[in-house]
Coordinates of C-alpha atoms in Angstrom, one line a residue:
Chain M
X22 CA -0.1 -0.1 0.0
X23 CA 2.7 2.7 1.0
X24 CA 4.4 1.7 -2.5
X25 CA 1.4 2.9 -4.2
X26 CA 1.5 6.0 -2.4
X27 CA 5.1 6.6 -3.0
X28 CA 4.6 5.9 -6.9
X29 CA 1.7 8.5 -6.7
X30 CA 3.9 11.1 -4.7
X31 CA 6.8 10.7 -7.3
X32 CA 4.4 10.9 -10.2
X33 CA 3.1 13.9 -9.0
X34 CA 6.3 15.4 -8.2
X35 CA 7.6 14.7 -11.8
X36 CA 4.7 16.3 -13.3
X37 CA 4.4 19.5 -11.0
X38 CA 8.2 19.9 -11.8
X39 CA 7.7 19.4 -15.5
X40 CA 4.9 22.1 -15.5
X41 CA 7.5 24.4 -13.8
X42 CA 10.1 23.9 -16.7
X43 CA 7.0 25.1 -19.1
X44 CA 5.5 27.7 -17.2
X45 CA 8.5 29.3 -15.6
X46 CA 9.6 33.0 -16.9
X47 CA 13.1 32.4 -15.6
X48 CA 15.4 29.8 -17.4
X49 CA 17.2 29.0 -14.3
X50 CA 14.1 28.1 -12.6
X51 CA 12.9 25.9 -15.8
X52 CA 16.4 24.2 -15.2
X53 CA 15.7 23.3 -11.5
X54 CA 12.3 22.2 -12.6
X55 CA 13.9 19.8 -14.8
X56 CA 16.2 18.6 -12.6
X57 CA 13.5 17.7 -10.0
X58 CA 11.3 16.3 -12.8
X59 CA 14.3 13.9 -13.5
X60 CA 14.7 13.0 -10.0
X61 CA 10.9 12.2 -9.9
X62 CA 11.4 10.0 -12.7
X63 CA 14.2 8.3 -11.2
X64 CA 12.3 7.7 -8.1
X65 CA 9.6 6.2 -10.2
X66 CA 12.2 3.7 -12.0
X67 CA 13.5 2.6 -8.5
X68 CA 9.9 2.0 -7.2
X69 CA 9.2 0.0 -10.4
X70 CA 12.3 -2.2 -9.4
X71 CA 14.8 -0.9 -11.8
X72 CA 17.7 0.4 -9.7
X73 CA 20.2 0.6 -12.4
X74 CA 18.2 2.4 -14.7
X75 CA 17.2 4.9 -11.8
X76 CA 20.9 5.5 -11.0
X77 CA 21.9 5.9 -14.7
X78 CA 19.1 8.5 -15.1
X79 CA 20.4 10.5 -12.3
X80 CA 24.3 9.9 -13.5
X81 CA 23.5 11.0 -17.0
X82 CA 20.7 13.3 -17.0
X83 CA 20.7 14.8 -13.7
X84 CA 24.6 14.9 -13.4
X85 CA 25.7 15.7 -16.6
X86 CA 23.4 17.1 -19.1
X87 CA 21.1 19.4 -16.9
X88 CA 24.3 20.6 -15.7
X89 CA 25.3 21.8 -19.3
X90 CA 21.9 23.2 -19.7
X91 CA 22.2 25.3 -16.5
X92 CA 26.0 26.2 -17.8
X93 CA 24.7 27.5 -21.2
X94 CA 21.8 29.4 -19.5
X95 CA 24.3 31.3 -17.1
X96 CA 26.8 31.8 -20.0
X97 CA 24.1 33.5 -22.1
X98 CA 22.5 35.8 -19.8
X99 CA 19.0 34.6 -20.5
X100 CA 17.3 37.5 -18.8
X101 CA 17.6 39.7 -21.9
X102 CA 16.2 36.6 -24.3
X103 CA 13.2 35.7 -22.2
X104 CA 11.3 39.1 -22.0
X105 CA 11.3 39.7 -25.6
X106 CA 7.9 39.3 -27.1
X107 CA 4.5 37.5 -25.9
X108 CA 4.2 34.0 -25.4
X109 CA 2.2 31.8 -27.6
X110 CA -1.4 32.4 -27.5
X111 CA -4.1 29.9 -25.7
X112 CA -5.1 28.5 -29.0
X113 CA -1.6 27.4 -30.1
X114 CA -1.0 26.3 -26.5
X115 CA -4.1 24.0 -26.6
X116 CA -3.3 22.8 -30.0
X117 CA 0.0 21.7 -29.0
X118 CA -0.7 20.1 -25.8
X119 CA -3.9 18.4 -27.2
X120 CA -1.8 16.9 -29.9
X121 CA 0.9 16.0 -27.5
X122 CA -2.0 14.3 -25.3
X123 CA -3.2 12.2 -28.1
X124 CA -0.2 10.9 -29.6
X125 CA 1.0 9.8 -26.3
X126 CA -2.2 7.8 -25.9
X127 CA -1.5 6.5 -29.0
X128 CA 2.0 5.6 -28.1
X129 CA 0.9 4.0 -25.0
X130 CA -1.7 1.9 -26.9
X131 CA 1.1 1.0 -29.2
X132 CA 3.6 0.0 -26.3
X133 CA 0.8 -2.2 -24.7
X134 CA 0.3 -4.2 -27.8
X135 CA 4.0 -4.7 -28.5
X136 CA 5.7 -7.8 -27.0
X137 CA 8.8 -6.2 -26.0
X138 CA 9.7 -8.0 -22.9
X139 CA 7.7 -10.8 -23.3
X140 CA 10.5 -13.3 -22.5
X141 CA 12.0 -11.3 -19.4
X142 CA 10.4 -11.0 -16.1
X143 CA 9.9 -7.7 -14.7
X144 CA 11.8 -8.5 -11.5
X145 CA 14.9 -9.9 -13.5
X146 CA 15.2 -6.4 -15.3
X147 CA 16.6 -5.0 -11.9
X148 CA 19.6 -7.0 -11.9
X149 CA 22.6 -5.5 -13.9
X150 CA 24.0 -9.1 -14.9
X151 CA 20.3 -10.0 -16.4
X152 CA 20.1 -6.6 -18.2
X153 CA 23.5 -6.6 -19.8
X154 CA 23.1 -10.1 -21.0
X155 CA 20.0 -9.3 -22.7
X156 CA 21.6 -5.9 -23.8
X157 CA 24.8 -7.4 -25.2
X158 CA 23.6 -10.6 -26.5
X159 CA 20.1 -10.3 -28.0
X160 CA 20.1 -6.7 -28.7
X161 CA 23.7 -6.1 -29.5
X162 CA 23.3 -5.1 -32.9
X163 CA 20.6 -2.5 -32.5
X164 CA 22.7 -1.1 -29.3
X165 CA 25.8 -0.6 -31.6
X166 CA 23.8 0.9 -34.3
X167 CA 22.2 3.4 -32.0
X168 CA 25.7 4.5 -30.6
X169 CA 27.0 5.1 -34.3
X170 CA 23.6 7.1 -34.8
X171 CA 24.3 9.1 -31.7
X172 CA 27.9 9.7 -32.9
X173 CA 26.7 11.1 -36.2
X174 CA 24.1 13.3 -34.5
X175 CA 26.8 14.8 -32.6
X176 CA 28.9 15.4 -35.4
X177 CA 26.0 16.9 -37.4
X178 CA 25.0 19.1 -34.5
X179 CA 28.7 20.4 -34.4
X180 CA 28.9 21.3 -38.1
X181 CA 25.5 23.1 -37.8
X182 CA 26.5 25.3 -34.7
X183 CA 30.1 25.9 -35.9
X184 CA 30.9 29.4 -36.3
X185 CA 31.9 30.5 -39.9
X186 CA 35.3 31.4 -38.6
X187 CA 36.9 30.5 -35.4
X188 CA 37.9 34.1 -34.0
X189 CA 34.1 35.1 -34.5
X190 CA 33.4 36.6 -31.0
X191 CA 29.8 37.0 -29.7
X192 CA 28.2 40.5 -30.3
X193 CA 28.0 41.2 -26.4
X194 CA 31.7 40.8 -25.8
X195 CA 31.6 37.0 -24.5
X196 CA 33.9 35.2 -26.7
X197 CA 34.5 31.6 -26.4
X198 CA 37.8 30.4 -27.7
X199 CA 39.4 27.2 -27.6
X200 CA 42.9 27.3 -26.2
X201 CA 45.4 28.4 -29.0
X202 CA 46.7 25.2 -30.7
X203 CA 49.7 23.7 -29.8
X204 CA 51.9 24.3 -26.6
X205 CA 50.2 27.2 -24.9
Chain D
X19 CA 11.6 -4.9 11.1
X20 CA 11.1 -4.6 15.0
X21 CA 11.6 -1.5 17.1
X22 CA 14.9 -2.8 18.2
X23 CA 16.5 -3.5 14.7
X24 CA 14.9 -0.2 13.5
X25 CA 16.8 2.1 16.3
X26 CA 20.1 0.1 15.9
X27 CA 19.9 0.8 12.0
X28 CA 19.3 4.3 12.6
X29 CA 21.9 4.5 15.0
X30 CA 24.3 2.9 12.9
X31 CA 23.6 5.1 9.8
X32 CA 23.9 8.2 12.3
X33 CA 27.2 6.9 13.4
X34 CA 28.7 6.1 9.9
X35 CA 27.6 9.5 8.9
X36 CA 28.8 11.3 11.9
X37 CA 32.3 9.4 11.5
X38 CA 32.5 11.2 8.1
X39 CA 31.4 14.6 9.1
X40 CA 33.9 14.3 11.6
X41 CA 36.8 14.3 8.9
X42 CA 36.0 17.9 8.4
X43 CA 37.2 19.4 11.9
X44 CA 40.2 17.0 12.0
X45 CA 41.1 17.8 8.7
X46 CA 40.9 21.5 9.3
X47 CA 43.7 20.8 11.7
X48 CA 45.6 18.4 9.9
X49 CA 45.7 20.7 6.8
X50 CA 47.0 23.8 8.7
X51 CA 49.5 21.7 10.7
X52 CA 50.8 19.8 7.6
X53 CA 51.0 23.0 5.9
X54 CA 53.2 24.6 8.4
X55 CA 55.3 21.3 8.6
X56 CA 55.8 21.5 4.6
X57 CA 56.4 25.2 4.7
X58 CA 58.9 25.0 7.5
X59 CA 56.8 27.0 10.1
X60 CA 54.8 25.6 13.2
X61 CA 51.1 26.2 12.1
X62 CA 48.4 26.9 14.8
X63 CA 49.9 25.4 18.0
X64 CA 48.3 27.7 20.8
X65 CA 44.8 26.3 21.3
X66 CA 45.1 23.2 23.5
X67 CA 47.8 20.5 23.1
X68 CA 49.4 20.9 19.6
X69 CA 46.9 23.5 18.7
X70 CA 44.1 20.4 18.7
X71 CA 41.2 22.9 19.9
X72 CA 41.8 25.2 16.9
X73 CA 39.3 23.1 14.9
X74 CA 36.8 23.7 17.8
X75 CA 37.6 27.3 17.8
X76 CA 37.3 27.4 14.2
X77 CA 33.8 25.8 14.3
X78 CA 32.4 28.3 17.2
X79 CA 33.6 31.0 15.2
X80 CA 31.7 29.9 12.0
X81 CA 28.6 29.5 14.1
X82 CA 29.0 33.0 15.9
X83 CA 29.9 35.1 12.8
X84 CA 27.5 37.7 11.3
X85 CA 25.6 36.0 8.5
X86 CA 24.6 38.8 6.0
X87 CA 22.9 38.2 2.7
X88 CA 24.0 40.7 0.3
X89 CA 21.3 42.9 -1.3
X90 CA 22.2 41.9 -4.9
X91 CA 22.0 38.2 -4.8
X92 CA 19.1 36.0 -5.7
X93 CA 17.9 35.4 -2.2
X94 CA 16.5 31.9 -2.9
X95 CA 19.2 30.4 -4.8
X96 CA 21.7 32.0 -2.5
X97 CA 20.3 30.5 0.4
X98 CA 19.6 26.8 -0.8
X99 CA 23.1 26.7 -2.6
X100 CA 25.2 25.4 0.4
X101 CA 22.4 22.9 1.1
X102 CA 22.4 21.6 -2.3
X103 CA 26.4 21.1 -2.2
X104 CA 26.0 19.4 1.3
X105 CA 23.3 17.1 0.6
X106 CA 24.9 14.9 -2.1
X107 CA 28.2 15.1 0.0
X108 CA 25.9 13.4 3.0
X109 CA 24.4 10.8 0.6
X110 CA 27.4 9.5 -1.2
X111 CA 28.7 7.6 1.8
X112 CA 25.6 5.5 2.0
X113 CA 27.3 2.9 -0.4
X114 CA 30.9 3.0 1.5
X115 CA 31.7 -0.3 3.0
X116 CA 33.2 0.3 6.3
X117 CA 33.5 -3.0 8.0
X118 CA 32.0 -6.6 7.4
X119 CA 29.2 -7.0 10.1
X120 CA 28.1 -6.8 13.8
X121 CA 26.0 -9.1 15.7
X122 CA 24.0 -7.5 18.1
X123 CA 21.6 -9.8 20.2
X124 CA 21.5 -12.4 17.6
X125 CA 21.0 -10.3 14.6
X126 CA 23.6 -9.4 11.8
X127 CA 24.0 -5.8 11.0
X128 CA 26.3 -4.8 8.1
X129 CA 28.6 -1.9 8.8
X130 CA 27.3 -0.1 5.8
X131 CA 24.3 1.9 5.2
X132 CA 23.0 -0.1 2.4
X133 CA 24.9 -2.8 0.3
X134 CA 23.5 -1.3 -3.1
X135 CA 24.1 -3.7 -5.9
X136 CA 24.5 -0.7 -8.0
X137 CA 26.9 0.9 -5.4
X138 CA 29.7 2.6 -7.5
X139 CA 27.1 3.9 -9.9
X140 CA 25.2 5.3 -7.3
X141 CA 28.2 7.0 -5.6
X142 CA 29.2 8.4 -8.9
X143 CA 25.7 9.7 -9.7
X144 CA 25.0 11.4 -6.3
X145 CA 28.5 12.5 -6.3
X146 CA 28.0 14.6 -9.6
X147 CA 25.1 16.3 -8.1
X148 CA 27.7 18.4 -5.9
X149 CA 28.2 20.6 -9.1
X150 CA 24.8 22.2 -8.4
X151 CA 25.6 23.8 -5.1
X152 CA 28.7 25.2 -6.5
X153 CA 26.7 26.4 -9.9
X154 CA 23.8 27.9 -8.3
X155 CA 25.8 29.4 -5.6
X156 CA 28.1 31.1 -8.2
X157 CA 25.2 32.3 -10.2
X158 CA 23.0 33.6 -7.3
X159 CA 25.9 35.6 -5.9
X160 CA 25.4 37.9 -8.9
X161 CA 28.9 38.9 -9.4
X162 CA 31.2 38.4 -12.2
X163 CA 33.9 36.4 -10.0
X164 CA 31.4 34.0 -8.7
X165 CA 30.0 33.3 -11.9
X166 CA 33.1 32.6 -13.5
X167 CA 34.3 30.4 -10.6
X168 CA 30.9 28.4 -11.0
X169 CA 31.3 28.2 -14.6
X170 CA 34.7 26.6 -14.3
X171 CA 33.6 24.3 -11.7
X172 CA 30.7 22.8 -13.9
X173 CA 32.9 22.6 -17.1
X174 CA 35.5 20.9 -14.9
X175 CA 33.4 18.4 -13.0
X176 CA 31.8 17.1 -16.2
X177 CA 35.0 16.8 -18.0
X178 CA 36.6 14.7 -15.1
X179 CA 33.5 12.6 -14.6
X180 CA 34.2 10.7 -17.8
X181 CA 37.8 9.4 -16.9
X182 CA 36.3 8.9 -13.3
X183 CA 33.6 6.8 -14.5
X184 CA 36.1 5.1 -17.0
X185 CA 38.5 4.3 -14.4
X186 CA 36.1 2.8 -12.2
X187 CA 34.5 0.7 -15.1
X188 CA 38.0 -1.1 -15.2
X189 CA 37.7 -2.1 -11.6
X190 CA 34.1 -3.1 -12.1
X191 CA 35.1 -5.1 -15.2
X192 CA 37.9 -6.9 -13.0
X193 CA 35.7 -7.6 -9.9
X194 CA 32.8 -8.5 -11.9
X195 CA 30.4 -6.8 -9.6
X196 CA 29.0 -3.1 -9.0
X197 CA 28.8 -3.7 -4.9
X198 CA 31.7 -2.2 -3.2
X199 CA 31.1 -4.9 -0.3
X200 CA 31.6 -7.5 -2.9
X201 CA 34.6 -6.0 -4.1
X202 CA 36.1 -5.7 -0.7
X203 CA 35.4 -9.2 -0.2
X204 CA 37.1 -10.4 -3.5
X205 CA 40.3 -8.5 -2.2
X206 CA 40.8 -10.9 0.8
X207 CA 43.9 -13.2 0.6
X208 CA 47.3 -12.8 -1.2
X209 CA 48.9 -12.9 -4.9
X210 CA 51.9 -14.9 -6.3
X211 CA 52.2 -17.1 -3.2
X212 CA 52.0 -14.5 -0.5
X213 CA 54.1 -11.7 -2.3
X214 CA 51.6 -9.0 -2.5
X215 CA 47.9 -8.6 -0.8
X216 CA 45.3 -9.3 -3.3
X217 CA 44.3 -5.7 -3.8
X218 CA 42.8 -3.9 -6.7
X219 CA 45.8 -1.7 -7.4
X220 CA 48.0 -4.5 -8.5
X221 CA 45.6 -5.4 -11.0
X222 CA 44.4 -1.9 -11.9
X223 CA 47.3 0.3 -11.5
X224 CA 46.7 2.7 -14.3
X225 CA 43.1 2.9 -13.2
X226 CA 43.8 3.8 -9.8
X227 CA 46.2 6.6 -11.1
X228 CA 43.5 8.0 -13.4
X229 CA 40.9 7.5 -10.5
X230 CA 43.2 9.5 -8.0
X231 CA 43.9 12.3 -10.4
X232 CA 40.2 12.8 -11.5
X233 CA 39.2 12.5 -7.7
X234 CA 41.5 15.8 -7.2
X235 CA 39.7 17.6 -9.8
X236 CA 35.9 16.2 -8.7
X237 CA 36.6 17.4 -5.2
X238 CA 38.3 21.0 -6.6
X239 CA 41.4 20.3 -4.8
X240 CA 44.9 21.8 -5.8
X241 CA 46.2 21.2 -8.4
X242 CA 42.6 21.6 -9.9
X243 CA 41.0 24.0 -7.6
X244 CA 40.3 26.6 -10.8
X245 CA 37.0 27.6 -9.4
X246 CA 38.4 29.1 -6.3
X247 CA 41.6 30.6 -7.6
X248 CA 42.4 33.6 -5.0
X249 CA 44.7 35.0 -7.6
X250 CA 42.3 36.0 -10.2
X251 CA 38.7 35.2 -8.9
X252 CA 38.8 36.4 -5.2
X253 CA 37.5 33.4 -3.8
X254 CA 35.4 31.9 -6.7
X255 CA 32.0 30.7 -6.1
X256 CA 32.0 31.4 -2.5
X257 CA 32.9 34.9 -2.5
X258 CA 29.8 36.3 -1.3
X259 CA 29.4 33.6 1.3
X260 CA 30.3 34.0 4.9
X261 CA 29.9 32.5 8.4
X262 CA 28.3 29.0 8.3
X263 CA 27.0 29.0 4.7
X264 CA 30.9 29.2 3.9
X265 CA 31.4 26.4 6.1
X266 CA 28.6 24.2 4.5
X267 CA 30.8 24.5 1.2
X268 CA 33.8 23.7 2.9
X269 CA 32.3 20.7 4.9
X270 CA 30.9 19.4 1.5
X271 CA 34.3 19.6 0.0
X272 CA 36.1 17.7 3.0
X273 CA 33.1 15.2 3.2
X274 CA 33.5 14.5 -0.8
X275 CA 37.4 14.2 0.0
X276 CA 36.5 11.5 2.5
X277 CA 33.8 9.7 0.3
X278 CA 36.5 9.5 -2.5
X279 CA 39.2 8.4 -0.2
X280 CA 37.0 5.7 1.1
X281 CA 36.0 4.7 -2.4
X282 CA 39.7 4.1 -3.4
X283 CA 40.3 2.3 -0.2
X284 CA 37.5 0.1 -1.0
X285 CA 38.2 -0.3 -4.8
X286 CA 41.8 -0.5 -4.9
X287 CA 43.3 -1.0 -1.2
X288 CA 41.7 -3.9 0.0
X289 CA 39.0 -2.1 2.1
X290 CA 39.1 -3.4 5.5
X291 CA 41.6 -6.1 4.9
X292 CA 44.9 -5.7 6.9
X293 CA 47.8 -6.7 4.1
X294 CA 49.0 -10.4 4.4
X295 CA 46.3 -11.3 7.1
X296 CA 43.2 -12.8 5.9
X297 CA 39.8 -12.3 7.8
X298 CA 39.7 -15.9 8.8
X299 CA 43.3 -15.7 10.4
X300 CA 42.3 -12.4 11.9
X301 CA 39.1 -13.8 13.4
X302 CA 41.0 -16.8 14.9
X303 CA 43.3 -14.2 16.7
X304 CA 40.6 -12.3 18.2
X305 CA 39.2 -15.5 19.7
X306 CA 36.3 -15.6 17.1
X307 CA 34.5 -12.7 18.0
X308 CA 32.8 -11.2 15.2
X309 CA 32.3 -7.8 16.9
X310 CA 35.9 -7.4 17.9
X311 CA 36.8 -8.1 14.1
X312 CA 34.3 -5.5 12.9
X313 CA 35.9 -2.9 15.1
X314 CA 39.6 -3.7 13.9
X315 CA 38.2 -3.7 10.4
X316 CA 36.6 -0.2 10.8
X317 CA 40.1 0.9 12.4
X318 CA 41.9 -0.5 9.4
X319 CA 39.5 1.2 6.9
X320 CA 39.8 4.6 8.7
X321 CA 43.5 4.4 8.8
X322 CA 43.4 3.8 5.0
X323 CA 40.8 6.6 4.5
X324 CA 43.0 9.0 6.3
X325 CA 46.3 8.2 4.8
X326 CA 44.5 9.2 1.6
X327 CA 43.4 12.4 3.2
X328 CA 46.9 13.1 4.1
X329 CA 48.2 12.4 0.5
X330 CA 45.5 15.3 -0.5
X331 CA 47.0 17.6 2.1
X332 CA 50.5 16.7 0.8
X333 CA 49.7 17.3 -2.9
X334 CA 47.8 20.5 -1.9
X335 CA 50.7 22.4 -0.5
X336 CA 53.2 20.9 -3.0
X337 CA 52.0 21.3 -6.4
X338 CA 51.2 24.6 -8.2
X339 CA 47.8 25.2 -9.9
X340 CA 47.2 24.1 -13.2
X341 CA 45.9 26.9 -15.8
X342 CA 42.3 26.3 -17.3
X343 CA 43.1 25.3 -20.9
X344 CA 45.8 22.9 -19.4
X345 CA 43.4 21.4 -17.0
X346 CA 41.0 20.7 -19.9
X347 CA 43.7 19.4 -22.1
X348 CA 44.7 16.9 -19.5
X349 CA 41.1 15.8 -19.0
X350 CA 40.2 15.4 -22.8
X351 CA 43.5 14.7 -24.4
X352 CA 45.4 12.7 -21.8
X353 CA 43.0 11.0 -19.4
X354 CA 40.1 9.9 -21.5
X355 CA 42.3 8.2 -23.9
X356 CA 44.1 6.4 -21.3
X357 CA 41.2 5.5 -19.4
X358 CA 39.4 4.0 -22.6
X359 CA 42.9 2.1 -23.2
X360 CA 42.7 0.8 -19.7
X361 CA 39.2 -0.4 -20.1
X362 CA 39.9 -2.2 -23.3
X363 CA 43.1 -3.8 -22.3
X364 CA 41.5 -4.8 -18.9
X365 CA 38.5 -6.1 -21.0
X366 CA 40.9 -8.1 -23.5
X367 CA 43.0 -9.5 -20.6
X368 CA 39.9 -10.6 -18.9
X369 CA 38.6 -12.4 -22.0
X370 CA 41.7 -14.5 -22.5
X371 CA 41.7 -15.3 -18.8
X372 CA 38.4 -16.7 -18.8
X373 CA 38.9 -18.6 -21.9
X374 CA 42.0 -20.3 -20.2

């Protein structure tokens, strides 16, 4: 009984802080909301018996990716960016949330129909040895393809974001340069 | 779980946490005395015998100092930032195996808060959250020096987490478990017919070296204390902090240091094992008393932990500080490739070892 209450609490925490991400006008508070939301998700994974996934969630997302988000937000001085222009109107908001909701319902249906973890018991997924055997024996090929795909995404993101010339400093005097090549 | 078990477990958790928190005042004294020793001066020697009560005086000073909050700060984040850095520092020690077990009224109690089967991952994950306290503290201070310190801290901690994790992966591969307790049990005994103790460092020397260097960077110690360089950034991210709020940052730093030392002890230096003396031999020497054994093991563990802390202090007062581009180059161009090589070589060797 108490476990259900904990799951409810973690779910409410996740959703409430996710709302904070969207509704907050200060980018730093959005980042904090995202952080709390990720912790809620991690707690949910833990309560569903997958300690490994829960810890990895904290390690990768909360420990590294959101730190980078906060880093960028602080570096860019978002206070000047945020106040420009109005937010989207209520119609757009409704349309986007409604579409997202319907799509998530479809996704849920599809996931329920699919027989992903048919052979795997839910309990066993919590232990790393079982998980890694499944990942590196049965799903090795998709796993490796996915990592190559992620590498391609990283390289293309770099190509898109790369400035035309490297000594092109930002307009507000903030210039981010790498160390001058060679021995410095 | 009965009420007695519950209270003993609570007491156990509190005592283990307390023993790590008490690293802070001890290290306050040790750091200054060692600095004095290295720089050929006495150090604090007036308060109590050998200046031992200096730490108490410092703590009282921190508590009684005026605690102003500057007007230009983001008040909410400014106030929670020290807490955010202290909480992860207190949480990480939950997976540290201090000693084997005690038997009280016929029930076994492990001298470890929890034997997680994802122990190392848990410690790395929670440890990486310490960056938030520094980041938010620096940003909320609304001060260029603080912000620069915070940005440096976050960049540094993210960069060095990668070689730290990869070096730990080598040890995980070798021991075949994520549980720190399991690792310590596997380090009982000797190698090559009694020549060397069967410690992780003899199987993972490069891994240990990388782990040690990155642990210095993760805890913002010299030579990696770029977030708080007094020469260029006043005091870095804690420029605007005073009294107990500053002390909380400092406590978090020393507790992280202690946890890292404990992690290295458990992973590479045999945890609670005395070299050349196996647990079974020690137990027979102590007349078969499990509780006495646990106390001896606790002593051995803390001896190793404090040795690491002393080495940290020694390094702090010996080495000069890196420049920031050097620090980044060390991480990305030297440590990450080295730790990957370590991981791959470990995997290949283990494969052939299993084939044999």
